[in-house]
Coordinates of C-alpha atoms and ligand atoms in Angstrom, one line a residue:
X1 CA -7.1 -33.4 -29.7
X2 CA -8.6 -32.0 -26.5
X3 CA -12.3 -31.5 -25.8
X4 CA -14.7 -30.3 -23.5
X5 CA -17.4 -30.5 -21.4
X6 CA -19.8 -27.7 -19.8
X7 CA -22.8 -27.3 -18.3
X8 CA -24.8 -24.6 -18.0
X9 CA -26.5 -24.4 -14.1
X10 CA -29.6 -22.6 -15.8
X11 CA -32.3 -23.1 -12.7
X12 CA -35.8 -24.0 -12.6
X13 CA -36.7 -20.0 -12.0
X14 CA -34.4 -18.4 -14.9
X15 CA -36.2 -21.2 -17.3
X16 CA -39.5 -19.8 -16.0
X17 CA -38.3 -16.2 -16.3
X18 CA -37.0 -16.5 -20.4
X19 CA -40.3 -18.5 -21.3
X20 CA -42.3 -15.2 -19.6
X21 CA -44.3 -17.4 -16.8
X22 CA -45.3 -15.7 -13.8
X23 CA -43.9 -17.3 -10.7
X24 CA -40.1 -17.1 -11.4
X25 CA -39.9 -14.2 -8.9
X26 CA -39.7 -16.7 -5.7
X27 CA -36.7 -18.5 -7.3
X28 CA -38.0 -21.9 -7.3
X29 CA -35.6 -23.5 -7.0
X30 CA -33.6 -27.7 -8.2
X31 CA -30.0 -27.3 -7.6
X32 CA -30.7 -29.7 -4.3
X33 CA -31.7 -32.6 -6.9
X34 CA -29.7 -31.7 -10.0
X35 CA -26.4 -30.8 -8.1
X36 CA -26.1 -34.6 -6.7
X37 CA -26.7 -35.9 -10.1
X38 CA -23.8 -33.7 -11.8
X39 CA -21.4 -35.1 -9.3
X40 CA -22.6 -38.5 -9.8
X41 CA -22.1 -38.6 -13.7
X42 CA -18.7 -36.5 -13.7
X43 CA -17.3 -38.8 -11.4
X44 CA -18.7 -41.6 -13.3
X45 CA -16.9 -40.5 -16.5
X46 CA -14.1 -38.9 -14.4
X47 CA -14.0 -35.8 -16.3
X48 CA -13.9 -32.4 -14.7
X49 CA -16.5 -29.9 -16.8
X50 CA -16.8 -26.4 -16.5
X51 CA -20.0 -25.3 -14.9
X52 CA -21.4 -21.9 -15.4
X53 CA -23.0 -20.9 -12.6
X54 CA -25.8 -17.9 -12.4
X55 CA -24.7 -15.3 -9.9
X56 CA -28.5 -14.6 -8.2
X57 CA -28.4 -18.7 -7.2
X58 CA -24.8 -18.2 -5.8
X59 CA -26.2 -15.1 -3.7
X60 CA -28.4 -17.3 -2.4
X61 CA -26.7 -18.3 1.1
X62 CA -28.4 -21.8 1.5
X63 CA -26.7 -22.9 -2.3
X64 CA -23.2 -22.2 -0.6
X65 CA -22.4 -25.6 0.3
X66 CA -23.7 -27.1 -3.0
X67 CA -22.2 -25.0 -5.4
X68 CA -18.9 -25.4 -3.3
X69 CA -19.0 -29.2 -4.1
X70 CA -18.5 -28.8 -7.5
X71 CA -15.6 -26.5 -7.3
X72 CA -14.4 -29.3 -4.2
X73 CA -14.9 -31.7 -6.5
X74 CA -12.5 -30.3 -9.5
X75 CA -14.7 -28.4 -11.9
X76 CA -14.3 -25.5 -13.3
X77 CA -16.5 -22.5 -12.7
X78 CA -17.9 -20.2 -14.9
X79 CA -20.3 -16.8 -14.6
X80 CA -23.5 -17.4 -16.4
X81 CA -24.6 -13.7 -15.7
X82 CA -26.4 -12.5 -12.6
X83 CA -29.8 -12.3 -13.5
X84 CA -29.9 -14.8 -16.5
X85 CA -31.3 -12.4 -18.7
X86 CA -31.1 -13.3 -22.3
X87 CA -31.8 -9.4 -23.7
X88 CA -28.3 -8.8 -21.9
X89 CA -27.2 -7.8 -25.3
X90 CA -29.3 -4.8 -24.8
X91 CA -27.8 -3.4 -21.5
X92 CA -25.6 0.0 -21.5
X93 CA -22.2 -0.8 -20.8
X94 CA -22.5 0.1 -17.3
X95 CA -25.2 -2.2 -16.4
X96 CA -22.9 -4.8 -18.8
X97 CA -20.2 -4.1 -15.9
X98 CA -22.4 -3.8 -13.2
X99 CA -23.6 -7.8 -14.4
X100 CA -20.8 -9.0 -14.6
X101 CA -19.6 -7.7 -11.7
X102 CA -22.2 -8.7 -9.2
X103 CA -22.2 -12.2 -10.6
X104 CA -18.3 -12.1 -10.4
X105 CA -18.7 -11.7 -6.5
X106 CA -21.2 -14.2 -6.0
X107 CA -19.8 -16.8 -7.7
X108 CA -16.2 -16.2 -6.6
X109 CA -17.5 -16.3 -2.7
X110 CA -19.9 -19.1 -2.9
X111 CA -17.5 -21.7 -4.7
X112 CA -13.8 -20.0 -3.4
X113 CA -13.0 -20.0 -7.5
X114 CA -12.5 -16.9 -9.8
X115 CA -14.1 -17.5 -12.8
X116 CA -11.8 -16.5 -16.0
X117 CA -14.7 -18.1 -18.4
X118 CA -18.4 -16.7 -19.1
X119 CA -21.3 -17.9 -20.8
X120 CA -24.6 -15.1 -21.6
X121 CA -28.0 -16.2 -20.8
X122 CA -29.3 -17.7 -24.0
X123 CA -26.3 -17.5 -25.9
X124 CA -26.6 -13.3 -25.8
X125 CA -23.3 -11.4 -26.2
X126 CA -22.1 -7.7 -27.4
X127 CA -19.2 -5.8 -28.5
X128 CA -19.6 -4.3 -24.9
X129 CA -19.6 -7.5 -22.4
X130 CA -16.7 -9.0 -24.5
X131 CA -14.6 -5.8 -23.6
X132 CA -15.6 -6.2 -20.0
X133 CA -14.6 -9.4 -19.9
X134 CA -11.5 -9.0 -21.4
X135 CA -10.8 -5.7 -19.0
X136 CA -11.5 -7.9 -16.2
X137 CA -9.4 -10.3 -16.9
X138 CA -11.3 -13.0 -18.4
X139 CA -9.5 -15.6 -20.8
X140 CA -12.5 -16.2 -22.5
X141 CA -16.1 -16.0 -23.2
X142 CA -18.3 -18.9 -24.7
X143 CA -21.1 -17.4 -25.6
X144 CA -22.3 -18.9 -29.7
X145 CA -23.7 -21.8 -31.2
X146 CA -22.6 -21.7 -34.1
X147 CA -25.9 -23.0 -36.0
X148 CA -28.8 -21.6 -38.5
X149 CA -31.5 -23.3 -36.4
X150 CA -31.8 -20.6 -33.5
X151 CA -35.1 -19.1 -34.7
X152 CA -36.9 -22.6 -35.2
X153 CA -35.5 -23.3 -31.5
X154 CA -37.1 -19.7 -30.5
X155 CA -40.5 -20.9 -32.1
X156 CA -40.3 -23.9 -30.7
X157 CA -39.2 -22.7 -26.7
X158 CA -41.7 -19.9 -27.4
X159 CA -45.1 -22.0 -28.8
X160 CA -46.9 -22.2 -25.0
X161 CA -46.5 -18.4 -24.2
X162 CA -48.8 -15.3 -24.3
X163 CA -46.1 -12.8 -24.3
X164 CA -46.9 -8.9 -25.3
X165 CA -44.9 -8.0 -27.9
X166 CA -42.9 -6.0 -25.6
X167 CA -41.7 -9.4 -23.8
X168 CA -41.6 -11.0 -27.4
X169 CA -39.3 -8.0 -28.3
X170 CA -36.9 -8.8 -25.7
X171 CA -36.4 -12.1 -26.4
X172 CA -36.1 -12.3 -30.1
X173 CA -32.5 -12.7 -30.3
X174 CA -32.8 -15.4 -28.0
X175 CA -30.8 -18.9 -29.2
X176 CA -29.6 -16.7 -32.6
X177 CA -30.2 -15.8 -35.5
X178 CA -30.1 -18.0 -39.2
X179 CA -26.5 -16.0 -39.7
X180 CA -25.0 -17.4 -36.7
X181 CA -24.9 -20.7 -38.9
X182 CA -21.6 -18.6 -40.6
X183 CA -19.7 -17.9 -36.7
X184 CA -16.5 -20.2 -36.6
X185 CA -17.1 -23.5 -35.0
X186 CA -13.5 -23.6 -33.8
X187 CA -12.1 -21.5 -31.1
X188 CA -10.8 -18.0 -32.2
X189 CA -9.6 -14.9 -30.6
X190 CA -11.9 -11.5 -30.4
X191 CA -9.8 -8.4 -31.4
X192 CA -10.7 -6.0 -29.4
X193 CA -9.2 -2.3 -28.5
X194 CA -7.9 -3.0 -25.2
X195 CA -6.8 -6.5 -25.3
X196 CA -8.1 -9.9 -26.8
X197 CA -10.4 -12.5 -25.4
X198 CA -11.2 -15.8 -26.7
X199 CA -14.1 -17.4 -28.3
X200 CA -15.0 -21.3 -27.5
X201 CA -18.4 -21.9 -29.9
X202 CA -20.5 -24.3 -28.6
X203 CA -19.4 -26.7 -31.4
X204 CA -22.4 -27.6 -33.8
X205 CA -22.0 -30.7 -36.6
X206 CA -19.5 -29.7 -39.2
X207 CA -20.4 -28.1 -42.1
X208 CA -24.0 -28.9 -41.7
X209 CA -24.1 -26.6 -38.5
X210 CA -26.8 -28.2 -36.5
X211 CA -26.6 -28.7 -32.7
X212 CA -25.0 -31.3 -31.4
X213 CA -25.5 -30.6 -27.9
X214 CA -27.0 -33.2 -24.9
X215 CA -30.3 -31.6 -24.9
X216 CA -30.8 -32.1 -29.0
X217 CA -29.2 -35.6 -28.7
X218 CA -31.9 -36.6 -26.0
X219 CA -35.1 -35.1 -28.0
X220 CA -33.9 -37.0 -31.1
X221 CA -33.7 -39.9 -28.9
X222 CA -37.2 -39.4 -28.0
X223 CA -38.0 -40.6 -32.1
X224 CA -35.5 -43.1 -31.7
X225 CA -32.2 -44.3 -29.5
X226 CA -30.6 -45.5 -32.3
X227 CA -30.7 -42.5 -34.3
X228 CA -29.7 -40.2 -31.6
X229 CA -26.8 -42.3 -31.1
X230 CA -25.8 -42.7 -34.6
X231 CA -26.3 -38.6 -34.9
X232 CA -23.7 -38.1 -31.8
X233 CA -21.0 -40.7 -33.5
X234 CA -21.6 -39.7 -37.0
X235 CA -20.7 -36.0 -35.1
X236 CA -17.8 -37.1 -33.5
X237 CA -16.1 -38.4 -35.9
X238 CA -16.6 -34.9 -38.6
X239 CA -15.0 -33.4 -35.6
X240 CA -12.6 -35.8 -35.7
X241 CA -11.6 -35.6 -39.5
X242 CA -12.4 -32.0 -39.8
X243 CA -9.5 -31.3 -36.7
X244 CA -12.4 -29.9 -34.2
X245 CA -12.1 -30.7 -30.1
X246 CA -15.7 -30.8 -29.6
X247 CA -17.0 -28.5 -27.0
X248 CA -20.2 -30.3 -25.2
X249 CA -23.0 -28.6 -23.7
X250 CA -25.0 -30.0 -20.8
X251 CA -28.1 -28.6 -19.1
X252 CA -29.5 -29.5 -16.0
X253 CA -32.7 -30.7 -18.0
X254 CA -30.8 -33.5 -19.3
X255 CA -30.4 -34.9 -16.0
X256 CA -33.9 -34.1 -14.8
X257 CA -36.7 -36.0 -16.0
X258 CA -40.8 -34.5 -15.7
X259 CA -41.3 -37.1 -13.0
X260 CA -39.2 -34.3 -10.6
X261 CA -39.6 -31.0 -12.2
X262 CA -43.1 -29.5 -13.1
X263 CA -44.0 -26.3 -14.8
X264 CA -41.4 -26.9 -17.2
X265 CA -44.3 -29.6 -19.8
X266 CA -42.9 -26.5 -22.8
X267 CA -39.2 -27.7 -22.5
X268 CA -38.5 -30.6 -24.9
X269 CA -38.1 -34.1 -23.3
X270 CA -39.7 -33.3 -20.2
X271 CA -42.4 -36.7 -21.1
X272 CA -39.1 -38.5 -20.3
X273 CA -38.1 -39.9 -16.6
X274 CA -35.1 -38.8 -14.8
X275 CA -33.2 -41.6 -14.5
X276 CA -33.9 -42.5 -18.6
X277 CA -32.3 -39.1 -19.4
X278 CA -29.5 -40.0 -17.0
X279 CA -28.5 -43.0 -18.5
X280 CA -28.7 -41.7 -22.2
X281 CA -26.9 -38.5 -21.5
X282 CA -24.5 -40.7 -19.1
X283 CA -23.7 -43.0 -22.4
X284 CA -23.6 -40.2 -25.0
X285 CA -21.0 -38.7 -22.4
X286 CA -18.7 -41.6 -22.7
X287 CA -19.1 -41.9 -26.8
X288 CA -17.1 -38.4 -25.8
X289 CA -14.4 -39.3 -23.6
X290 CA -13.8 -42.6 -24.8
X291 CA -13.0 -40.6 -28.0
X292 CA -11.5 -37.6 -27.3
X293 CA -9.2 -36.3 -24.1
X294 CA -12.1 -34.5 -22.6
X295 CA -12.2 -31.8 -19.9
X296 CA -12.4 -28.5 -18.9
X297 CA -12.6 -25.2 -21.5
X298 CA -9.8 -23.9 -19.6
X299 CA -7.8 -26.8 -20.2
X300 CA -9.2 -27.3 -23.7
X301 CA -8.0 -23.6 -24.1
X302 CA -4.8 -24.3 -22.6
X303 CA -4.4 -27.2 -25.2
X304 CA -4.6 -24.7 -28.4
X305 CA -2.1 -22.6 -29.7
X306 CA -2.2 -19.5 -31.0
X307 CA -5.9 -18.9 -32.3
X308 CA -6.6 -16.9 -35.8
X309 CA -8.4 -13.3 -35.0
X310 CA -11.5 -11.9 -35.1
X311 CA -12.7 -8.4 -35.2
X312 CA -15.9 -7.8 -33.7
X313 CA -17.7 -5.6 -35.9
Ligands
ZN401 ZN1 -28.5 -20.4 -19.3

């Protein structure tokens, strides 16, 4: 059973920009610290991931040579979306195309890879970008956590802002809604009218449906080590029994620790150091790949047969 790994390159501006703070408009920037430290743990695991990568950073001329690294050094690439806006499941269809399309570019001449996988900005997807993707040629989209937790994760991201409820508006299908908790946890195909694309969920625990991802792993590990590991095992193995190839989700804040990012005190496990979070996620990481043939979600989807279908309505 295959799994795999991804890691969504969500910068230190587009965190700023979802939570509403001001200041996200100079794109502050910590792919020159985080970057480094993805390279370091892949290679330590020796597992190439698929990482998503957010057009506006690739635009940026002086992340050319870092972003190349990771496609130099075997991974995947994904689009995360240009502008990292997690209301994208609000655009028209042309702005949809236009997004997609920008980011496309940016990506594909920053790294030299054409992304055929793509991951919306807080887990944000419509009828209207899957039917993009698909008529762009995209093999899949990634885009749900399958869990019922989303709006306590919305409360929670959300309890340090003073958004007008215009702002509030936009964001309040951010990380879900409690009905997500019924999406497959399995990959699947989309049926769509021009073609199908698949679905890789970010998988959650099976049949309890709640996250299982790096970032949840390390904030349990914040009550205890041992529970957080036990959680991530005890996962594992459902997967296991249940016939799942996990799909993993990284962030760059499990690799960063509140000793070298500021302004981001609202995210959880920012009290932790850098190199703490690197170690954890580094052994959680290996609880994976020592247990399952891990890589990227291309090869994960390469791996699977023919998937059951899904309309989309
Ligand atoms: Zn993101």
């Amino acid at each position: 059973m295959k799994a795999s790994l991804s890691l969504d390159l969500d910068n230190l501006w587009s965190y700023l920009k979802t939570h509403g703070d001001a200041g996200w408009e100079g794109y502050p920037s910590y792919l020159e610290t985080v970057i480094p430290h993805i390279l370091t743990i892949t290679d330590s695991i020796q597992t190439a991931i698929t990482v998503f990568i957010v057009g506006q950073d690739a635009a940026f001329e002086k992340n050319t040579e870092l972003l190349a690294a990771l496609a130099v050094a075997g991974h995947e690439i994904g689009n995360h979306s240009f502008r990292h806006e997690p209301w994208m499941n609000t655009y028209t269809p042309a702005e949809v195309a236009d997004e997609l399309k920008a980011a496309h570019e940016a990506i594909s001449n920053s790294t030299g890879h054409e992304p055929i996988g793509f991951r919306g900005p807080g887990f944000s997807s419509s009828p209207s970008v899957l039917d993009t993707l698909a008529a762009t040629g995209y093999t899949y989209d990634a885009s749900t956590l399958p869990t019922w937790i989303g709006p306590l994760a919305r409360r929670y991201y959300f309890r340090s802002t003073n958004l007008t409820p215009a702002e509030a508006g936009l964001r309040s299908s951010l990380f879900g809604s409690v009905r997500d908790g019924f999406l497959p946890n399995t990959p699947y195909e989309w049926e769509l009218d021009d073609g199908d694309i698949a679905e890789i969920p970010v998988t959650t625990m099976p049949l309890a449906r709640v996250p299982i991802h790096i970032s949840y792993l390390l904030y349990l590990s914040g009550h205890s080590t041992a529970l957080a590991e036990w959680y991530f095992r005890l996962a594992l193995r459902a997967c296991r029994v249940r016939g799942t190839g996990p799909s993993i989700l990284i962030h760059p804040l499990d690799l960063l620790g509140g000793d070298e990012v500021d302004q981001l005190e609202f995210f959880p496990g920012m009290d932790m150091t850098g190199s703490v979070k690197r170690e954890r996620t580094t052994r959680y990481l290996q609880l994976l790949t020592s247990r399952f043939d891990t890589g990227t979600m291309a090869e994960q989807l390469a791996s699977l047969g023919t998937l059951k279908r899904r309309p989309t309505a």
